[in-house]
C-alpha cells in the first residue's frame, strides 16, 4: 500500500493498534539482539548501525527493551 501522507499512515497504524515508534523500536531491538551475537561488531558500532546518534542513547533504549545493558546481554548470551 502506498500512503499519500503521514496522517494516513498514522491512522492505519492506529487501527492496527501500533505506531511508527513502536514498530521502529521492535525492529531496532530485534536487530540489536542479532548484532550483539557478533563479537566482531563493537557495541558502539551496533548503536550507529541502528540509527542512534550516540551510544548512550542506544544503551538506554536497550536497557528499556530488555532490562539489561548491551554488554550484560552479550556476556549472558554466551557470546563472549
PDB file of C-alpha atoms in Angstrom:
ATOM      1  CA  UNK A   1       0.000   0.000   0.000  1.00  0.00           C
ATOM      2  CA  UNK A   2       1.258   3.467  -0.857  1.00  0.00           C
ATOM      3  CA  UNK A   3       0.440   6.228   1.609  1.00  0.00           C
ATOM      4  CA  UNK A   4      -0.244   9.722   0.356  1.00  0.00           C
ATOM      5  CA  UNK A   5       0.685  11.357   3.649  1.00  0.00           C
ATOM      6  CA  UNK A   6       1.943  10.593   7.123  1.00  0.00           C
ATOM      7  CA  UNK A   7      -1.520  11.117   8.655  1.00  0.00           C
ATOM      8  CA  UNK A   8      -2.924   8.277   6.556  1.00  0.00           C
ATOM      9  CA  UNK A   9      -0.101   6.012   7.729  1.00  0.00           C
ATOM     10  CA  UNK A  10      -0.708   7.052  11.347  1.00  0.00           C
ATOM     11  CA  UNK A  11      -4.410   6.213  11.027  1.00  0.00           C
ATOM     12  CA  UNK A  12      -3.652   2.799   9.547  1.00  0.00           C
ATOM     13  CA  UNK A  13      -1.130   2.002  12.265  1.00  0.00           C
ATOM     14  CA  UNK A  14      -3.531   3.195  14.959  1.00  0.00           C
ATOM     15  CA  UNK A  15      -6.227   0.927  13.506  1.00  0.00           C
ATOM     16  CA  UNK A  16      -3.732  -1.950  13.874  1.00  0.00           C
ATOM     17  CA  UNK A  17      -3.061  -0.958  17.489  1.00  0.00           C
ATOM     18  CA  UNK A  18       0.507   0.190  16.945  1.00  0.00           C
ATOM     19  CA  UNK A  19       2.553   3.231  15.985  1.00  0.00           C
ATOM     20  CA  UNK A  20       5.572   4.050  13.864  1.00  0.00           C
ATOM     21  CA  UNK A  21       7.684   4.443  17.016  1.00  0.00           C
ATOM     22  CA  UNK A  22       6.605   1.025  18.326  1.00  0.00           C
ATOM     23  CA  UNK A  23       7.483  -0.626  15.008  1.00  0.00           C
ATOM     24  CA  UNK A  24      10.816   1.184  14.912  1.00  0.00           C
ATOM     25  CA  UNK A  25      11.641   0.123  18.484  1.00  0.00           C
ATOM     26  CA  UNK A  26      10.681  -3.514  17.813  1.00  0.00           C
ATOM     27  CA  UNK A  27      12.811  -3.590  14.669  1.00  0.00           C
ATOM     28  CA  UNK A  28      15.767  -1.948  16.381  1.00  0.00           C
ATOM     29  CA  UNK A  29      15.520  -4.381  19.292  1.00  0.00           C
ATOM     30  CA  UNK A  30      15.482  -7.431  17.020  1.00  0.00           C
ATOM     31  CA  UNK A  31      18.440  -6.119  15.030  1.00  0.00           C
ATOM     32  CA  UNK A  32      20.346  -5.218  18.201  1.00  0.00           C
ATOM     33  CA  UNK A  33      19.927  -8.738  19.569  1.00  0.00           C
ATOM     34  CA  UNK A  34      21.272 -10.172  16.302  1.00  0.00           C
ATOM     35  CA  UNK A  35      24.185  -7.735  16.012  1.00  0.00           C
ATOM     36  CA  UNK A  36      25.248  -8.304  19.606  1.00  0.00           C
ATOM     37  CA  UNK A  37      25.746 -12.002  18.810  1.00  0.00           C
ATOM     38  CA  UNK A  38      28.589 -10.995  16.503  1.00  0.00           C
ATOM     39  CA  UNK A  39      31.639 -10.314  18.654  1.00  0.00           C
ATOM     40  CA  UNK A  40      33.395  -8.625  15.733  1.00  0.00           C
ATOM     41  CA  UNK A  41      30.903  -5.750  15.920  1.00  0.00           C
ATOM     42  CA  UNK A  42      31.674  -3.350  18.782  1.00  0.00           C
ATOM     43  CA  UNK A  43      28.664  -2.197  20.782  1.00  0.00           C
ATOM     44  CA  UNK A  44      29.162   1.431  19.746  1.00  0.00           C
ATOM     45  CA  UNK A  45      29.033   0.304  16.087  1.00  0.00           C
ATOM     46  CA  UNK A  46      25.754  -1.507  16.759  1.00  0.00           C
ATOM     47  CA  UNK A  47      24.351   1.766  18.114  1.00  0.00           C
ATOM     48  CA  UNK A  48      25.232   3.620  14.926  1.00  0.00           C
ATOM     49  CA  UNK A  49      24.067   0.762  12.666  1.00  0.00           C
ATOM     50  CA  UNK A  50      20.647   1.021  14.306  1.00  0.00           C
ATOM     51  CA  UNK A  51      20.439   4.772  13.763  1.00  0.00           C
ATOM     52  CA  UNK A  52      21.197   6.037  17.267  1.00  0.00           C
ATOM     53  CA  UNK A  53      23.068   9.334  17.344  1.00  0.00           C
ATOM     54  CA  UNK A  54      25.016   8.375  20.467  1.00  0.00           C
ATOM     55  CA  UNK A  55      25.945   5.036  22.060  1.00  0.00           C
ATOM     56  CA  UNK A  56      24.447   6.260  25.338  1.00  0.00           C
ATOM     57  CA  UNK A  57      21.019   6.591  23.691  1.00  0.00           C
ATOM     58  CA  UNK A  58      21.340   3.006  22.436  1.00  0.00           C
ATOM     59  CA  UNK A  59      22.308   1.796  25.918  1.00  0.00           C
ATOM     60  CA  UNK A  60      19.237   3.463  27.460  1.00  0.00           C
ATOM     61  CA  UNK A  61      16.909   2.080  24.786  1.00  0.00           C
ATOM     62  CA  UNK A  62      18.385  -1.425  25.023  1.00  0.00           C
ATOM     63  CA  UNK A  63      18.003  -1.410  28.793  1.00  0.00           C
ATOM     64  CA  UNK A  64      14.377  -0.274  28.407  1.00  0.00           C
ATOM     65  CA  UNK A  65      13.724  -3.099  25.909  1.00  0.00           C
ATOM     66  CA  UNK A  66      15.497  -5.926  27.738  1.00  0.00           C
ATOM     67  CA  UNK A  67      16.152  -4.848  31.315  1.00  0.00           C
ATOM     68  CA  UNK A  68      19.902  -5.175  30.842  1.00  0.00           C
ATOM     69  CA  UNK A  69      22.728  -3.327  29.142  1.00  0.00           C
ATOM     70  CA  UNK A  70      24.059  -4.437  25.754  1.00  0.00           C
ATOM     71  CA  UNK A  71      27.306  -5.617  27.395  1.00  0.00           C
ATOM     72  CA  UNK A  72      25.495  -7.667  30.040  1.00  0.00           C
ATOM     73  CA  UNK A  73      23.263  -9.162  27.341  1.00  0.00           C
ATOM     74  CA  UNK A  74      26.301 -10.070  25.261  1.00  0.00           C
ATOM     75  CA  UNK A  75      28.014 -11.683  28.262  1.00  0.00           C
ATOM     76  CA  UNK A  76      24.898 -13.566  29.396  1.00  0.00           C
ATOM     77  CA  UNK A  77      24.087 -14.847  25.913  1.00  0.00           C
ATOM     78  CA  UNK A  78      27.325 -16.819  25.942  1.00  0.00           C
ATOM     79  CA  UNK A  79      28.783 -14.888  23.038  1.00  0.00           C
ATOM     80  CA  UNK A  80      31.975 -13.973  24.846  1.00  0.00           C
TER      81      UNK A  80
END
